Amino acid sequence: MKVLTKKTDYAIRALLMLGAKRGSYLSAKAIAVEQQMPYQFLRGLLQEMIRHNLIVSKEGVKGGFMLERDPDEIRVRQLIEIFQGAVQVSECVFRKQICANRSRCVLRHEIMRIEEVVNSEFEQVTIGKLLRKLNAGSNMMSALKKEDKTLQEG
Amino acid sequence: MKVLTKKTDYAIRALLMLGAKRGSYLSAKAIAVEQQMPYQFLRGLLQEMIRHNLIVSKEGVKGGFMLERDPDEIRVRQLIEIFQGAVQVSECVFRKQICANRSRCVLRHEIMRIEEVVNSEFEQVTIGKLLRKLNAGSNMMSALKKEDKTLQEG
DNA sequence: TTTAATTGATATCAATATAGTATCAGTTAG
DNA sequence: CTAACTGATACTATATTGATATCAATTAAA
Ligand code: FES
Ligand code: FES
């Protein structure tokens, strides 16, 4: 059971790179090479994020993408919603025709409760938080920038 | 993003029916008709649950399936693991080659933390709990038994 | 002004996972 | 004997995920 798909995974990593270089444009190619993601696939993700106003772009030579929004307001939950659709534990384990009063159904409540827990967990993880943890964690940042090529065997 | 697939969904419902009729055998056909699930599909699920010692079966006329284990020990988490594979938030958002010391990686920790939360939520939901809620909740049980045919428009 | 580096917008494809169907052999109560 | 069952397995269909390809438009800079 995979909770984060490649799309979300790549999107997070791309946003972290953009977040680390705020103010200047970073090309899709640079991100793809750096993070070892398929170029065209990544481009699709970046365009999707533009549509959702997470990033902006500039065309042409020296163009690329830039993070404009506050990284603390970009939540993994939103990324999951964009790339995987909203979290839903299940439509309803006990079909409509079984339960007369859905609002009172304890099972539905149980399931919705878990759904909320999952959502709130992902809500609390933001690009900003991840960035700070990266910066605090010494080598991660340099690894992300690939300045230290010795870190090739994790 | 669908957390419970049809397999898990059907399995839970089948187990609840079996749990409600402990001591006697219930045929796959009876469950399939009752819960409106595809017969052969359900049979596959039941066989899988036998392999995992959740239920037992008897062949031949008047045969069927029976719940032997304590319903309180059948956890939705285990069902998810059986039918969807263990919950994993992501392999590792930041590939091995990026992170020199995986055990210290804060990002990994963040992701594993969420994984644990999700798992523990599903761990807490057992067939037994669901059965009790069903019984407590009046109409749900009768709906499950389809004795009240008026509940057809939830 | 030409060129190369870029994004915008799509179309297509491949791989995998999910959902569902079909078949036949073996078992057993009646 | 037979009909109602499970065991085992092969198959098909559909949806989702992951990835690639193409071409037009834009732009910095040689
Ligand atoms: S059975 Fe669907 S809400 Fe209760
Ligand atoms: S990047 Fe993989 S564990 Fe840190």
Coordinates of C-alpha atoms (C1' of nucleotides) and ligand atoms in Angstrom, one line a residue:
Chain A
M1 CA 0.0 0.0 0.0
K2 CA 1.7 3.1 -1.3
V3 CA 0.6 6.3 0.3
L4 CA 2.8 8.6 -1.7
T5 CA 3.1 8.0 -5.4
K6 CA 6.0 9.0 -7.6
K7 CA 4.2 12.2 -8.6
T8 CA 3.9 13.4 -5.1
D9 CA 7.3 12.3 -4.2
Y10 CA 8.9 14.1 -7.2
A11 CA 6.8 17.2 -6.6
I12 CA 8.0 17.4 -3.0
R13 CA 11.6 17.1 -4.0
A14 CA 11.2 19.6 -6.8
L15 CA 9.6 22.1 -4.4
L16 CA 12.4 21.6 -1.9
M17 CA 14.9 22.4 -4.6
L18 CA 12.9 25.5 -5.6
G19 CA 12.5 26.4 -2.0
A20 CA 16.3 26.2 -1.5
K21 CA 16.8 28.6 -4.4
R22 CA 14.1 31.1 -3.8
G23 CA 14.4 34.3 -5.9
S24 CA 16.0 32.7 -8.9
Y25 CA 14.7 30.5 -11.7
L26 CA 15.5 26.8 -11.7
S27 CA 15.0 24.9 -14.9
A28 CA 13.1 21.6 -15.1
K29 CA 16.2 20.0 -16.6
A30 CA 18.4 21.1 -13.7
I31 CA 15.9 19.6 -11.2
A32 CA 15.5 16.4 -13.3
V33 CA 19.2 15.9 -13.5
E34 CA 19.8 16.8 -9.9
Q35 CA 17.1 14.6 -8.5
Q36 CA 17.3 11.9 -11.1
M37 CA 13.7 12.2 -12.2
P38 CA 12.3 11.7 -15.7
Y39 CA 12.5 15.1 -17.4
Q40 CA 9.2 15.2 -19.2
F41 CA 7.4 13.6 -16.3
L42 CA 8.7 16.3 -14.0
R43 CA 7.7 19.0 -16.4
G44 CA 4.1 17.8 -16.3
L45 CA 4.2 18.0 -12.5
L46 CA 5.7 21.5 -12.6
Q47 CA 2.9 22.7 -14.9
E48 CA 0.3 21.2 -12.7
M49 CA 1.8 23.1 -9.8
I50 CA 1.7 26.3 -11.8
R51 CA -2.0 25.7 -12.3
H52 CA -2.4 25.4 -8.6
N53 CA -0.4 28.6 -8.0
L54 CA 2.3 26.9 -6.1
I55 CA 5.1 28.1 -8.4
V56 CA 5.6 30.5 -11.3
S57 CA 7.6 30.1 -14.5
K58 CA 9.5 32.0 -17.0
E59 CA 9.9 30.9 -20.6
G60 CA 13.0 31.0 -22.8
V61 CA 16.7 30.9 -22.2
K62 CA 17.6 31.2 -18.5
G63 CA 13.9 30.6 -17.8
G64 CA 12.6 28.0 -15.4
F65 CA 10.5 27.8 -12.3
M66 CA 10.4 29.6 -9.0
L67 CA 8.6 29.2 -5.7
E68 CA 6.6 32.3 -4.9
R69 CA 4.3 31.1 -2.2
D70 CA 5.5 30.8 1.4
P71 CA 6.9 27.3 1.8
D72 CA 5.1 27.1 5.1
E73 CA 1.8 27.3 3.3
I74 CA 2.6 24.5 0.9
R75 CA 1.3 21.4 2.6
V76 CA 2.0 17.8 1.7
R77 CA -1.7 17.3 2.1
Q78 CA -2.4 19.7 -0.8
L79 CA 0.2 18.0 -2.9
I80 CA -1.4 14.6 -2.3
E81 CA -4.8 16.1 -3.2
I82 CA -3.3 17.6 -6.4
F83 CA -1.5 14.5 -7.5
Q84 CA -3.4 11.6 -6.0
G85 CA -6.8 13.0 -5.2
A86 CA -8.1 13.7 -1.7
V87 CA -7.6 11.1 0.9
Q88 CA -10.6 8.9 1.3
V89 CA -10.3 5.9 3.5
S90 CA -13.2 4.3 1.6
E91 CA -16.3 5.4 0.0
C92 CA -18.4 3.7 2.6
V93 CA -17.7 0.1 3.6
F94 CA -21.4 -0.5 4.1
R95 CA -23.1 0.6 1.0
K96 CA -25.7 3.3 1.0
Q97 CA -28.6 0.9 0.6
I98 CA -27.6 -0.8 3.8
C99 CA -27.5 2.2 6.0
A100 CA -30.7 4.3 6.4
N101 CA -29.2 7.2 8.2
R102 CA -25.7 7.8 7.0
S103 CA -25.0 10.7 9.4
R104 CA -25.6 8.4 12.3
C105 CA -23.7 5.4 11.1
V106 CA -21.0 4.5 13.6
L107 CA -19.0 2.7 11.1
R108 CA -18.9 5.6 8.8
H109 CA -17.8 7.7 11.7
E110 CA -15.0 5.3 12.5
I111 CA -13.8 5.5 9.0
M112 CA -14.1 9.2 8.7
R113 CA -12.2 9.6 12.0
I114 CA -9.2 7.8 10.5
E115 CA -9.5 9.8 7.4
E116 CA -9.2 13.0 9.4
V117 CA -6.2 11.7 11.3
V118 CA -4.4 10.9 8.1
N119 CA -5.3 14.2 6.6
S120 CA -4.2 16.2 9.6
E121 CA -0.9 14.4 9.7
F122 CA -0.2 15.4 6.1
E123 CA -1.6 18.8 6.7
Q124 CA 1.1 19.4 9.3
V125 CA 4.0 18.6 7.0
T126 CA 4.9 21.7 4.9
I127 CA 7.7 22.4 2.5
G128 CA 8.9 25.0 4.9
K129 CA 9.2 22.5 7.7
L130 CA 11.0 20.1 5.5
L131 CA 13.4 22.8 4.3
R132 CA 14.2 23.8 7.8
K133 CA 14.9 20.2 8.8
L134 CA 17.1 19.9 5.7
N135 CA 19.1 23.0 6.7
A136 CA 19.4 21.9 10.3
G137 CA 20.5 18.4 9.3
S138 CA 23.9 19.5 7.9
N139 CA 24.8 17.1 5.1
M140 CA 21.3 16.7 3.7
M141 CA 21.5 20.2 2.1
S142 CA 24.8 19.6 0.5
A143 CA 23.6 16.3 -0.7
L144 CA 20.6 17.9 -2.2
K145 CA 22.9 20.3 -4.0
K146 CA 25.2 17.4 -4.9
E147 CA 28.3 19.4 -3.9
D148 CA 29.5 16.4 -2.0
K149 CA 29.8 13.6 -4.4
T150 CA 31.1 11.2 -1.8
L151 CA 27.6 10.6 -0.5
Q152 CA 26.7 8.0 -3.1
E153 CA 26.1 5.0 -0.9
G154 CA 23.3 5.6 1.6
Chain B
M1 CA -6.3 8.6 -3.1
K2 CA -8.1 5.4 -2.0
V3 CA -6.9 4.0 1.2
L4 CA -9.1 0.9 1.3
T5 CA -9.5 -1.1 -1.9
K6 CA -12.4 -3.2 -2.9
K7 CA -10.6 -6.3 -1.6
T8 CA -10.2 -4.9 1.9
D9 CA -13.6 -3.5 1.8
Y10 CA -15.2 -6.8 0.8
A11 CA -13.1 -8.7 3.2
I12 CA -14.2 -6.6 6.2
R13 CA -17.8 -7.0 5.3
A14 CA -17.5 -10.7 4.8
L15 CA -15.8 -11.0 8.1
L16 CA -18.5 -9.0 9.8
M17 CA -21.1 -11.4 8.4
L18 CA -19.1 -14.4 9.5
G19 CA -18.6 -12.7 12.9
A20 CA -22.3 -12.2 13.3
K21 CA -22.9 -15.9 12.6
R22 CA -20.1 -17.5 14.6
G23 CA -20.4 -21.2 15.1
S24 CA -22.1 -22.0 11.9
Y25 CA -20.9 -22.1 8.3
L26 CA -21.8 -19.4 5.8
S27 CA -21.4 -20.0 2.1
A28 CA -19.6 -17.6 -0.2
K29 CA -22.7 -17.4 -2.2
A30 CA -24.8 -16.3 0.7
I31 CA -22.3 -13.6 1.5
A32 CA -22.0 -12.5 -2.1
V33 CA -25.7 -12.2 -2.5
E34 CA -26.2 -10.5 0.8
Q35 CA -23.5 -8.0 0.5
Q36 CA -23.8 -7.6 -3.3
M37 CA -20.2 -8.5 -4.1
P38 CA -19.0 -10.5 -7.1
Y39 CA -19.1 -14.1 -6.2
Q40 CA -15.8 -15.4 -7.6
F41 CA -14.0 -12.4 -6.5
L42 CA -15.2 -12.9 -3.0
R43 CA -14.2 -16.5 -3.1
G44 CA -10.7 -15.5 -3.8
L45 CA -10.7 -13.3 -0.8
L46 CA -12.1 -16.0 1.4
Q47 CA -9.4 -18.4 0.3
E48 CA -6.7 -15.8 1.0
M49 CA -8.1 -15.3 4.5
I50 CA -8.0 -19.1 5.1
R51 CA -4.3 -19.0 4.1
H52 CA -3.8 -16.4 6.8
N53 CA -5.8 -18.4 9.4
L54 CA -8.5 -15.8 9.8
I55 CA -11.2 -18.2 8.9
V56 CA -11.8 -21.9 8.3
S57 CA -13.9 -23.7 5.6
K58 CA -15.9 -26.8 5.1
E59 CA -16.4 -28.3 1.6
G60 CA -19.5 -29.8 0.2
V61 CA -23.2 -29.3 0.7
K62 CA -23.9 -27.1 3.7
G63 CA -20.3 -26.2 3.7
G64 CA -19.0 -22.7 3.8
F65 CA -16.8 -20.5 5.9
M66 CA -16.6 -19.8 9.6
L67 CA -14.7 -17.3 11.8
E68 CA -12.6 -19.1 14.3
R69 CA -10.3 -16.5 15.6
D70 CA -11.4 -13.9 18.2
P71 CA -12.9 -11.0 16.2
D72 CA -11.0 -8.6 18.5
E73 CA -7.8 -10.0 17.2
I74 CA -8.6 -9.4 13.5
R75 CA -7.4 -6.0 12.8
V76 CA -8.1 -3.9 9.8
R77 CA -4.4 -3.2 9.6
Q78 CA -3.8 -6.9 9.0
L79 CA -6.4 -7.0 6.3
I80 CA -4.8 -4.1 4.6
E81 CA -1.5 -5.8 4.8
I82 CA -3.0 -9.0 3.3
F83 CA -4.9 -7.4 0.5
Q84 CA -2.9 -4.2 -0.2
G85 CA 0.5 -4.8 1.2
A86 CA 1.9 -3.1 4.3
V87 CA 1.4 0.6 4.6
Q88 CA 4.4 2.5 3.4
V89 CA 4.2 6.3 3.2
S90 CA 7.0 6.2 0.6
E91 CA 10.1 4.2 0.1
C92 CA 12.2 7.2 0.9
V93 CA 11.5 10.6 -0.7
F94 CA 15.2 11.4 -0.8
R95 CA 16.9 8.5 -2.4
K96 CA 19.6 6.5 -0.8
Q97 CA 22.4 8.1 -2.7
I98 CA 21.4 11.5 -1.3
C99 CA 21.3 10.6 2.3
A100 CA 24.6 9.4 3.8
N101 CA 23.2 8.4 7.1
R102 CA 19.7 7.1 6.7
S103 CA 19.1 6.4 10.4
R104 CA 19.7 10.1 11.2
C105 CA 17.7 11.5 8.3
V106 CA 15.1 13.8 9.7
L107 CA 12.9 13.6 6.6
R108 CA 12.9 9.9 6.8
H109 CA 11.9 10.2 10.4
E110 CA 9.1 12.5 9.6
I111 CA 7.7 10.1 7.0
M112 CA 8.1 7.1 9.2
R113 CA 6.3 8.9 12.0
I114 CA 3.2 9.4 9.7
E115 CA 3.5 5.8 8.6
E116 CA 3.3 4.7 12.3
V117 CA 0.3 7.0 12.9
V118 CA -1.6 5.5 10.0
N119 CA -0.7 2.0 11.0
S120 CA -1.7 2.4 14.6
E121 CA -5.1 3.9 13.6
F122 CA -5.8 0.8 11.5
E123 CA -4.4 -1.4 14.2
Q124 CA -7.0 -0.2 16.6
V125 CA -9.9 -1.0 14.4
T126 CA -10.8 -4.7 14.8
I127 CA -13.6 -6.8 13.5
G128 CA -14.8 -7.2 17.1
K129 CA -15.1 -3.5 17.6
L130 CA -16.9 -3.0 14.4
L131 CA -19.3 -5.9 15.3
R132 CA -20.1 -4.3 18.7
K133 CA -20.7 -1.0 17.1
L134 CA -23.0 -2.7 14.6
N135 CA -24.9 -4.4 17.4
A136 CA -25.1 -1.2 19.5
G137 CA -26.3 0.7 16.5
S138 CA -29.7 -0.9 16.1
N139 CA -30.7 -0.8 12.5
M140 CA -27.2 -1.6 11.1
M141 CA -27.4 -5.2 12.2
S142 CA -30.8 -5.8 10.7
A143 CA -29.7 -4.0 7.6
L144 CA -26.7 -6.4 7.4
K145 CA -29.1 -9.3 7.7
K146 CA -31.4 -7.7 5.2
E147 CA -34.4 -8.4 7.4
D148 CA -35.5 -4.9 6.9
K149 CA -36.0 -4.4 3.2
T150 CA -37.1 -0.8 3.6
L151 CA -33.6 0.4 4.0
Q152 CA -32.9 0.6 0.3
E153 CA -32.2 4.3 -0.1
G154 CA -29.3 5.5 2.1
Chain C
dT1 C1' 18.8 38.0 -36.6
dT2 C1' 19.7 33.5 -35.8
dT3 C1' 20.3 30.0 -32.4
dA4 C1' 19.9 27.4 -28.4
dA5 C1' 17.6 26.9 -24.1
dT6 C1' 13.8 27.0 -22.3
dT7 C1' 8.3 26.5 -21.0
dG8 C1' 3.2 25.4 -22.8
dA9 C1' 0.4 22.2 -24.3
dT10 C1' -0.8 17.6 -25.7
dA11 C1' -0.7 13.0 -27.4
dT12 C1' 0.8 8.6 -26.8
dC13 C1' 2.6 4.6 -24.7
dA14 C1' 4.1 1.1 -21.2
dA15 C1' 3.9 -1.0 -16.9
dT16 C1' 1.5 -2.1 -12.9
dA17 C1' -2.4 -2.7 -10.0
dT18 C1' -7.2 -3.4 -9.3
dA19 C1' -11.4 -5.5 -10.3
dG20 C1' -13.9 -9.1 -12.1
dT21 C1' -14.9 -13.7 -14.7
dA22 C1' -14.6 -18.6 -16.0
dT23 C1' -13.5 -23.3 -15.4
dC24 C1' -12.8 -27.7 -13.6
dA25 C1' -11.6 -30.9 -10.1
dG26 C1' -12.6 -32.6 -5.4
dT27 C1' -15.8 -33.0 -1.3
dT28 C1' -20.0 -34.0 1.1
dA29 C1' -25.0 -34.0 2.9
dG30 C1' -29.0 -35.8 1.6
Chain D
dC1 C1' -26.1 -39.9 -7.5
dT2 C1' -26.5 -35.4 -7.4
dA3 C1' -26.6 -30.7 -6.2
dA4 C1' -24.3 -27.5 -3.3
dC5 C1' -20.3 -26.5 -1.9
dT6 C1' -14.8 -25.3 -1.6
dG7 C1' -9.8 -25.5 -3.8
dA8 C1' -7.1 -24.1 -7.2
dT9 C1' -6.0 -21.5 -11.0
dA10 C1' -6.1 -19.2 -15.4
dC11 C1' -7.9 -15.6 -17.7
dT12 C1' -9.8 -10.9 -19.1
dA13 C1' -11.0 -6.1 -18.5
dT14 C1' -10.3 -1.6 -16.6
dA15 C1' -8.0 2.0 -14.2
dT16 C1' -4.0 4.0 -12.4
dT17 C1' 0.6 5.1 -12.5
dG18 C1' 4.8 6.1 -14.6
dA19 C1' 7.1 7.7 -18.6
dT20 C1' 8.1 9.4 -23.4
dA21 C1' 7.5 12.2 -27.5
dT22 C1' 6.4 16.2 -30.3
dC23 C1' 5.9 20.7 -31.7
dA24 C1' 4.8 25.5 -31.1
dA25 C1' 6.0 29.7 -28.5
dT26 C1' 9.2 32.5 -25.9
dT27 C1' 13.5 34.7 -24.8
dA28 C1' 18.6 35.6 -23.7
dA29 C1' 22.4 36.2 -25.9
dA30 C1' 26.0 35.3 -29.6
Ligands
FES1 S1 -23.5 1.8 5.7 FE1 -23.0 3.5 4.5 S2 -23.0 5.2 6.0 FE2 -23.5 3.4 7.1
FES2 S1 17.4 10.7 2.0 FE1 16.9 8.6 2.2 S2 16.9 8.3 4.3 FE2 17.4 10.4 4.1

